[in-house]
Short mmCIF file of N, CA and C in Angstrom, two decimals:
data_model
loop_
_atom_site.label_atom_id
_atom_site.label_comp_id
_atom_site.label_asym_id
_atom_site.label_seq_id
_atom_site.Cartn_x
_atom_site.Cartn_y
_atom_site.Cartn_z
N UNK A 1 -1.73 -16.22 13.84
CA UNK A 1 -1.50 -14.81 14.18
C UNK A 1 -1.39 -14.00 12.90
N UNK A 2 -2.58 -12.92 12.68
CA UNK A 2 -2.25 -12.23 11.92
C UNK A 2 -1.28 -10.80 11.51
N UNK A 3 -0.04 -11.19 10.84
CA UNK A 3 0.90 -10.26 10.07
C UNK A 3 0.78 -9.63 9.17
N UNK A 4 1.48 -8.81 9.20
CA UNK A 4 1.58 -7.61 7.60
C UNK A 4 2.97 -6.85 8.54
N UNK A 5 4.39 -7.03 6.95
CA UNK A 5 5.58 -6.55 7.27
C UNK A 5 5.58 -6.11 5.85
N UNK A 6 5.98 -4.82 6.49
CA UNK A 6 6.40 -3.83 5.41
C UNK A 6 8.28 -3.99 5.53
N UNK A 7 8.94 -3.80 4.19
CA UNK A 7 9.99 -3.65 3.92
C UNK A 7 10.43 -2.75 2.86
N UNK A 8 11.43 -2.66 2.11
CA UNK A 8 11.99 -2.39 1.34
C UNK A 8 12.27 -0.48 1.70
N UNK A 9 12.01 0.06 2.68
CA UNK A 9 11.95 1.58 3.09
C UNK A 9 13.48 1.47 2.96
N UNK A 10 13.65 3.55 3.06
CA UNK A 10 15.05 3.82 2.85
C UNK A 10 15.44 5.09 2.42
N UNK A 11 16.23 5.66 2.39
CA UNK A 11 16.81 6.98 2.23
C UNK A 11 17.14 7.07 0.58
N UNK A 12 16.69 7.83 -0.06
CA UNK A 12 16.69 7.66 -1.65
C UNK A 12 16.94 9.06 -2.45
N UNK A 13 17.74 9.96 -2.92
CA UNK A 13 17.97 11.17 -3.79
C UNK A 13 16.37 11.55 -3.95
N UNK A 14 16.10 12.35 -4.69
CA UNK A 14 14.82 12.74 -5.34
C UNK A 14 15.11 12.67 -6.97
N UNK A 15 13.98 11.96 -7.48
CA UNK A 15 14.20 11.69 -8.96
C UNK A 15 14.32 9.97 -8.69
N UNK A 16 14.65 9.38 -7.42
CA UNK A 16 14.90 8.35 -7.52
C UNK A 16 13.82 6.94 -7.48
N UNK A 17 14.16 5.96 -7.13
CA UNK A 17 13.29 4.87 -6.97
C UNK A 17 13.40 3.72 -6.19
N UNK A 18 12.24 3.37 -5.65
CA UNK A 18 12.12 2.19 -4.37
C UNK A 18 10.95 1.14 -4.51
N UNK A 19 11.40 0.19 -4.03
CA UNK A 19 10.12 -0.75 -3.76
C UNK A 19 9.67 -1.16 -2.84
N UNK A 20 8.58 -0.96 -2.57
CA UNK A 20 8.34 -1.77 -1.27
C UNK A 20 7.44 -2.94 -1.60
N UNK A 21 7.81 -3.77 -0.09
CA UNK A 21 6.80 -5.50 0.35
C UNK A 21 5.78 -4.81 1.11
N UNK A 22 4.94 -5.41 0.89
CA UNK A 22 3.80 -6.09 2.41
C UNK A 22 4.06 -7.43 2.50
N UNK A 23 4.38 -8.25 3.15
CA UNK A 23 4.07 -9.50 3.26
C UNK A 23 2.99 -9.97 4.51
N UNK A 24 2.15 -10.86 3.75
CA UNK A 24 1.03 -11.28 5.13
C UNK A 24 1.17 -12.22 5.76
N UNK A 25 0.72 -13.06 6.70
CA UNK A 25 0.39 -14.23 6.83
C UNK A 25 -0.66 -14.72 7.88
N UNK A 26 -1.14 -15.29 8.26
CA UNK A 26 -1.76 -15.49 9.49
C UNK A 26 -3.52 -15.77 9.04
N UNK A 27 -3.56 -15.38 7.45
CA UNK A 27 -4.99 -15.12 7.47
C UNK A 27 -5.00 -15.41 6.11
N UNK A 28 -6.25 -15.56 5.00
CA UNK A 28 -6.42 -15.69 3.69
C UNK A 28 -6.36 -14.42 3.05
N UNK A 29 -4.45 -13.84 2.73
CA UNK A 29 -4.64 -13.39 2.31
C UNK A 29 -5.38 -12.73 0.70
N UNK A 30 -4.84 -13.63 -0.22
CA UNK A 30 -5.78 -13.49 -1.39
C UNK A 30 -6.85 -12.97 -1.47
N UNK A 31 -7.80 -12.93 -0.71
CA UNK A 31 -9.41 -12.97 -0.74
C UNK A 31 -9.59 -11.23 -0.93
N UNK A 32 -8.72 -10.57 0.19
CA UNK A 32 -8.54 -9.44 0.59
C UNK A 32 -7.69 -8.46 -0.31
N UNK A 33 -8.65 -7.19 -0.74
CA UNK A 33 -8.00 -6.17 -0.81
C UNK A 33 -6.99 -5.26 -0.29
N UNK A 34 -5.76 -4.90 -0.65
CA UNK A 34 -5.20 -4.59 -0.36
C UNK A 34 -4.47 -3.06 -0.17
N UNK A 35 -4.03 -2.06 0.72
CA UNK A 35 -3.92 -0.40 0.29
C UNK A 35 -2.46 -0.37 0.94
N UNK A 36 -2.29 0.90 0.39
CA UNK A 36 -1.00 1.47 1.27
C UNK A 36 -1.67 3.12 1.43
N UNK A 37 -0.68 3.32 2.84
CA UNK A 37 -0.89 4.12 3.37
C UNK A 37 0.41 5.34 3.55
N UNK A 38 0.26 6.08 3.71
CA UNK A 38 1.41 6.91 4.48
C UNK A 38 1.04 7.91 5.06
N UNK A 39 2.18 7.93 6.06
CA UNK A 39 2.03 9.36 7.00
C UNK A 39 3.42 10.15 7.38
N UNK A 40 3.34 11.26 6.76
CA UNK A 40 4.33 12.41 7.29
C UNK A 40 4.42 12.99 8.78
N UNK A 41 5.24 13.27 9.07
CA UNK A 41 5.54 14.18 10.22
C UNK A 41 4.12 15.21 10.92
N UNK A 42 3.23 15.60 11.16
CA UNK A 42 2.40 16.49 11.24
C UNK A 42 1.22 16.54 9.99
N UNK A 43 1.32 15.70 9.43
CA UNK A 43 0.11 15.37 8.46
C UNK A 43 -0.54 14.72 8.45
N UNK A 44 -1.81 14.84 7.76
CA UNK A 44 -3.08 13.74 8.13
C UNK A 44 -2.18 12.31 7.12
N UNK A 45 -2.63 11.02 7.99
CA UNK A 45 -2.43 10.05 7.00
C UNK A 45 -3.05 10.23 5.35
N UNK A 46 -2.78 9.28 4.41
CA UNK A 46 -3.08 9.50 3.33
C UNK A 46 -3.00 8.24 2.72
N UNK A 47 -3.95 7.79 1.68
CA UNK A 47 -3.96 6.51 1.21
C UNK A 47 -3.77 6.92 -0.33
N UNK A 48 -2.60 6.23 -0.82
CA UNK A 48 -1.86 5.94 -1.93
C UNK A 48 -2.05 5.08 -2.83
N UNK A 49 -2.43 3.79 -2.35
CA UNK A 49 -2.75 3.44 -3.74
C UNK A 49 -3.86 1.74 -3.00
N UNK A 50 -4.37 1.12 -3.93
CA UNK A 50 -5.03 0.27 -3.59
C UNK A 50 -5.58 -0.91 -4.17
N UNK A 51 -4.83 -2.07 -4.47
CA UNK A 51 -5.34 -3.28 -5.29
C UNK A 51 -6.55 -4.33 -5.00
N UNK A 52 -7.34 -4.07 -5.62
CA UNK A 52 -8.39 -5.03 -5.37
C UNK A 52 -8.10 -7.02 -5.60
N UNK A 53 -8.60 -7.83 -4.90
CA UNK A 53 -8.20 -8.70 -5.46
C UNK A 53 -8.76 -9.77 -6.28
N UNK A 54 -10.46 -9.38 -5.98
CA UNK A 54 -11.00 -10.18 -7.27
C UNK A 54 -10.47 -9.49 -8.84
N UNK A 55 -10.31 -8.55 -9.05
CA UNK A 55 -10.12 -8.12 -10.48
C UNK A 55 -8.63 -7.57 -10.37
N UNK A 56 -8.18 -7.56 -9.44
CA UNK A 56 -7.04 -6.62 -9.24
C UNK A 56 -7.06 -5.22 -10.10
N UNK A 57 -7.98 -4.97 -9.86
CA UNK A 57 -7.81 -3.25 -10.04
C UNK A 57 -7.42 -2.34 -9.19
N UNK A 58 -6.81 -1.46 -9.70
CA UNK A 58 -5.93 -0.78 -9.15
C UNK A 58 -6.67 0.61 -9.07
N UNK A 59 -6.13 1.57 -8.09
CA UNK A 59 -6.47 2.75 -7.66
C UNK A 59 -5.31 3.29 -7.09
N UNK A 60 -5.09 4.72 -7.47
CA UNK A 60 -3.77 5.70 -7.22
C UNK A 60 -4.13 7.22 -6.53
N UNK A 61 -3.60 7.59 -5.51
CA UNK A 61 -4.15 8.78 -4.95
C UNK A 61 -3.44 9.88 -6.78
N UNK A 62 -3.93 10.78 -6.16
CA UNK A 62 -3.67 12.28 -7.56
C UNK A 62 -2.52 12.42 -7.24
N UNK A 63 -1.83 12.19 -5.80
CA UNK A 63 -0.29 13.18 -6.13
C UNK A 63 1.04 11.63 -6.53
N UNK A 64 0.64 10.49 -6.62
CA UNK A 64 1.45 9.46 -6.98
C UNK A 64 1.24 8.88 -8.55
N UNK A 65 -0.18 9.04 -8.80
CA UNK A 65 -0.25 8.41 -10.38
C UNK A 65 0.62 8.74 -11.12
N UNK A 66 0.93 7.87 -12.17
CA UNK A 66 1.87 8.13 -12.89
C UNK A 66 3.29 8.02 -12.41
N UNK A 67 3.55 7.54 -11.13
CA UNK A 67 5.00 7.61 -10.82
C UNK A 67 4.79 6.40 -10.14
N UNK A 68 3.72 5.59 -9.51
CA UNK A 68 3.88 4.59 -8.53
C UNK A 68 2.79 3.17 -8.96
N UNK A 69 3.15 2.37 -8.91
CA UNK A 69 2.62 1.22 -9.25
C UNK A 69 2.23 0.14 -8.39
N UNK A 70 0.85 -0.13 -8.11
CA UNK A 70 0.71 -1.33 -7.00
C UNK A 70 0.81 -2.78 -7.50
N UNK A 71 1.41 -3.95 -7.26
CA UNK A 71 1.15 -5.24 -7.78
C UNK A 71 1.30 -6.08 -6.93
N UNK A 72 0.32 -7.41 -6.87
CA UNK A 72 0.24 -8.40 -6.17
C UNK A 72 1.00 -9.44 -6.04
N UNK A 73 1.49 -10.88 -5.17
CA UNK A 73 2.03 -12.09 -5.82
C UNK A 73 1.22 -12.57 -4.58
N UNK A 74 0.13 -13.44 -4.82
CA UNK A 74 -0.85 -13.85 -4.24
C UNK A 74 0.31 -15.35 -4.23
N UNK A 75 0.60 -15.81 -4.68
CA UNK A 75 1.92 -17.12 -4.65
C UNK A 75 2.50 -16.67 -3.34
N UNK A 76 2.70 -15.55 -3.28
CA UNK A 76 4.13 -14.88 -1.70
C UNK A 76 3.34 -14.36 -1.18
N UNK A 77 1.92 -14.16 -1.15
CA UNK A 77 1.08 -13.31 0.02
C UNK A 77 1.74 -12.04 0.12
N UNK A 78 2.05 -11.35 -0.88
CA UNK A 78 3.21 -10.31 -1.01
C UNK A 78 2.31 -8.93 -2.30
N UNK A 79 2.59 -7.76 -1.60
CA UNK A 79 2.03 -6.75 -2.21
C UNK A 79 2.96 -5.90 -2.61
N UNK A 80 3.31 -5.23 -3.51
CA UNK A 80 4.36 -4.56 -3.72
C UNK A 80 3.88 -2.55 -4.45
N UNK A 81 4.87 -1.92 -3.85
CA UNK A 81 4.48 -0.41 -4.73
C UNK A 81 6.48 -0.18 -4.67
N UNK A 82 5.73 -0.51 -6.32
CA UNK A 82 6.87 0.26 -7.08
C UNK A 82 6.69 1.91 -7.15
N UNK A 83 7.72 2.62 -6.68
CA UNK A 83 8.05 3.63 -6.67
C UNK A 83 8.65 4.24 -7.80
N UNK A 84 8.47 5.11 -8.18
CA UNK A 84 9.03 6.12 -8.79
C UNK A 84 9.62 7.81 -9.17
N UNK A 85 10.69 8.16 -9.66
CA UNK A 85 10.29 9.69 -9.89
C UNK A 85 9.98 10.17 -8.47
N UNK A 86 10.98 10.02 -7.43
CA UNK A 86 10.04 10.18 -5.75
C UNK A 86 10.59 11.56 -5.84
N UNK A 87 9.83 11.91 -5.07
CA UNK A 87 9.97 13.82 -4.56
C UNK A 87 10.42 14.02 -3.20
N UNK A 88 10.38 14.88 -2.94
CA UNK A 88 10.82 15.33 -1.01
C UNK A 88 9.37 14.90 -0.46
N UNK A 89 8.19 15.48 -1.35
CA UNK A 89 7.13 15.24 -0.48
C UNK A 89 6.72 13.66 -0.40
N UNK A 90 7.18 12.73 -1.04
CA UNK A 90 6.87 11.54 -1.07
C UNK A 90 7.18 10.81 0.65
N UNK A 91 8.33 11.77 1.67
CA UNK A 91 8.85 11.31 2.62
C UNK A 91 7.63 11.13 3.85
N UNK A 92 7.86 9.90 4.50
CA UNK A 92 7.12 9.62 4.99
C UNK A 92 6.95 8.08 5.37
N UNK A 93 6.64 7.42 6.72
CA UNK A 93 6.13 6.57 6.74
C UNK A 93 4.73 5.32 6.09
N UNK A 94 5.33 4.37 5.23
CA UNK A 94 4.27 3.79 4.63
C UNK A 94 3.92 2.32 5.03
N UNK A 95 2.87 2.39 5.08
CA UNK A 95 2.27 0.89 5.25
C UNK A 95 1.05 0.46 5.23
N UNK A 96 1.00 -0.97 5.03
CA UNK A 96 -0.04 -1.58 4.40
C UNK A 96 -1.21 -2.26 5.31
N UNK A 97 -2.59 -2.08 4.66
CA UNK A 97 -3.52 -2.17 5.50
C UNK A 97 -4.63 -3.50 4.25
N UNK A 98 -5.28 -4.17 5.34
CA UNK A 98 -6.30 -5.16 4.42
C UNK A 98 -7.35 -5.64 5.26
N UNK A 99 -8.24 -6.54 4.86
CA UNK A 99 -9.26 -6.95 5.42
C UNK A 99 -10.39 -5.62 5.60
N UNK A 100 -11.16 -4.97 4.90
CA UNK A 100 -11.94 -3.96 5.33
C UNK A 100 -13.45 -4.60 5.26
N UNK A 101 -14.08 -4.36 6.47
CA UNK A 101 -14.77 -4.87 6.81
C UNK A 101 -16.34 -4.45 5.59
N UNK A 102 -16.39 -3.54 4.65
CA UNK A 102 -17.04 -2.44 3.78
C UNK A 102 -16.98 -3.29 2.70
N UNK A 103 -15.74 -3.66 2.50
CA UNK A 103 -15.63 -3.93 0.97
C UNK A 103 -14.07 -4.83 1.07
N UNK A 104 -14.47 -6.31 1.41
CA UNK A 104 -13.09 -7.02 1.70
C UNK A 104 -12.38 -7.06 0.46
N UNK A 105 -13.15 -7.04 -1.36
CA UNK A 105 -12.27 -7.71 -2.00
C UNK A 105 -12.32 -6.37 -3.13
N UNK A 106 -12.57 -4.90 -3.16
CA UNK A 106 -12.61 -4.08 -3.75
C UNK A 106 -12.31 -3.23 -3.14
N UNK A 107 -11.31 -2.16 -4.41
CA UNK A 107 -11.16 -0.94 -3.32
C UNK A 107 -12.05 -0.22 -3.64
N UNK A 108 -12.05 1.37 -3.26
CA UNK A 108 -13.04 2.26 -3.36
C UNK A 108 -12.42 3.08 -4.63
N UNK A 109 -14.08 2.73 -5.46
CA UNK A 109 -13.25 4.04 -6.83
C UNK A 109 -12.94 5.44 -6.70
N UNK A 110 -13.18 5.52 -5.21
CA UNK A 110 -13.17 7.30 -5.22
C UNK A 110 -12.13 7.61 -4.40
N UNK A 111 -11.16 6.71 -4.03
CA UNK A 111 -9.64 7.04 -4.03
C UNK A 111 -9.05 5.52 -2.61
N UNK A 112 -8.13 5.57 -2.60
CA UNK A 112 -7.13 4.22 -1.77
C UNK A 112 -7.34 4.84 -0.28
N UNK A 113 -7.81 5.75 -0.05
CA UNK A 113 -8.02 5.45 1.24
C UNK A 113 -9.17 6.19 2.18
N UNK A 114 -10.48 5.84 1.02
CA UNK A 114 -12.01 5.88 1.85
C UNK A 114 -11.94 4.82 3.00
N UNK A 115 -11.69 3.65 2.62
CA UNK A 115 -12.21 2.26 3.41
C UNK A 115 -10.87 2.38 5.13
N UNK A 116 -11.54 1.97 6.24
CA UNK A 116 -11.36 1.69 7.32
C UNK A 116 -10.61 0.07 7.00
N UNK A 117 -9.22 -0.58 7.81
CA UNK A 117 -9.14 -1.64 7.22
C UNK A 117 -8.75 -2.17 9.03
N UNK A 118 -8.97 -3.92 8.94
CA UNK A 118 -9.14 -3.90 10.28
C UNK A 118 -7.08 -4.31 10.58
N UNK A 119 -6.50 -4.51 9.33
CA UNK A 119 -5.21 -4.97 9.94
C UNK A 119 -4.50 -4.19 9.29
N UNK A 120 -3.24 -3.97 9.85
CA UNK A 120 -2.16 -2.77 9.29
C UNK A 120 -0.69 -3.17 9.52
N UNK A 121 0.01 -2.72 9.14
CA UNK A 121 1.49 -3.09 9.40
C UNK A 121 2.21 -2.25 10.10
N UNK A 122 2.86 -2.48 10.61
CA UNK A 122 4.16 -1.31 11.19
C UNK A 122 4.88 -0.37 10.76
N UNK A 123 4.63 -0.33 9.58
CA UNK A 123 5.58 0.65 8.35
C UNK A 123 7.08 0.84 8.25
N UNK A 124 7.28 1.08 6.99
CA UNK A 124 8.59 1.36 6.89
C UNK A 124 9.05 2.70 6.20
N UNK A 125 10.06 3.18 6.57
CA UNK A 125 10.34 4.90 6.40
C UNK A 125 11.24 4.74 5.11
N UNK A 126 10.43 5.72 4.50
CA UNK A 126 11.03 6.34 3.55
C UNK A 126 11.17 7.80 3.47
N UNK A 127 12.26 7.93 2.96
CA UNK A 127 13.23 9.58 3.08
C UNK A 127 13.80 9.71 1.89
N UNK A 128 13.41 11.09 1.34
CA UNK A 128 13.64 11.42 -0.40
C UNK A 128 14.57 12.51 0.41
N UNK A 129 15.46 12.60 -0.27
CA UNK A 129 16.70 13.92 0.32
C UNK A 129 17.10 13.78 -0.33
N UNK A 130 18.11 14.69 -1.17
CA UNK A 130 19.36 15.35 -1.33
C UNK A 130 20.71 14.74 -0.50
#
């Protein structure tokens, strides 16, 4: 059975910092590229960031670079985005998506969330407040 659990969400100041898991299982993960996603209240989803896993290259939407970091542990089937420097607008539900049927082991250079992915996680909430 294929999984993807998001963790590490949470209520955080602004200026502050979080990490989140994907963890997979059920399927090879390694092989597969990996993204995160989020979605606000009344906003279109939005793809944030995106590790490839033959080269592990990385890809960052424009409003997170520089504050957020994607990294793998192919050992834990485990994806991680280090957070940073979070804002109010950072709030929002996030979670992780893989297997794209386009491009299983690369992301797209023209931002983390061109590609359609066929598995996703449940997400976990994060809230930047005061």
């Amino acid at each position: 059975q294929v999984q993807l659990v998001e963790s590490g969400g949470g209520l955080v100041q602004p200026g502050g910092s979080l990490r989140l898991s994907c963890t997979a299982s059920g399927f090879t993960f390694d092989y597969y590229a990996v993204a995160w996603f989020r979605q606000a209240p009344g906003k279109e989803r939005e793809g944030v960031s995106c590790i490839s896993s033959a080269d592990r290259r990385t890809v960052y939407a424009n409003s997170v670079k520089g504050r957020f970091t994607i990294t793998r542990d192919n050992r834990k089937n485990t994806v991680y985005l280090q957070m940073t420097s979070l804002k109010s607008e950072d709030t929002a539900i996030y979670y992780c998506a893989t297997r794209s049927p386009v491009s299983p082991r690369y992301c797209s250079n023209s931002g983390p969330g061109i590609y359609d992915y066929d598995y996703r996680g449940q997400g976990t909430q994060v809230t930047v407040s005061a």
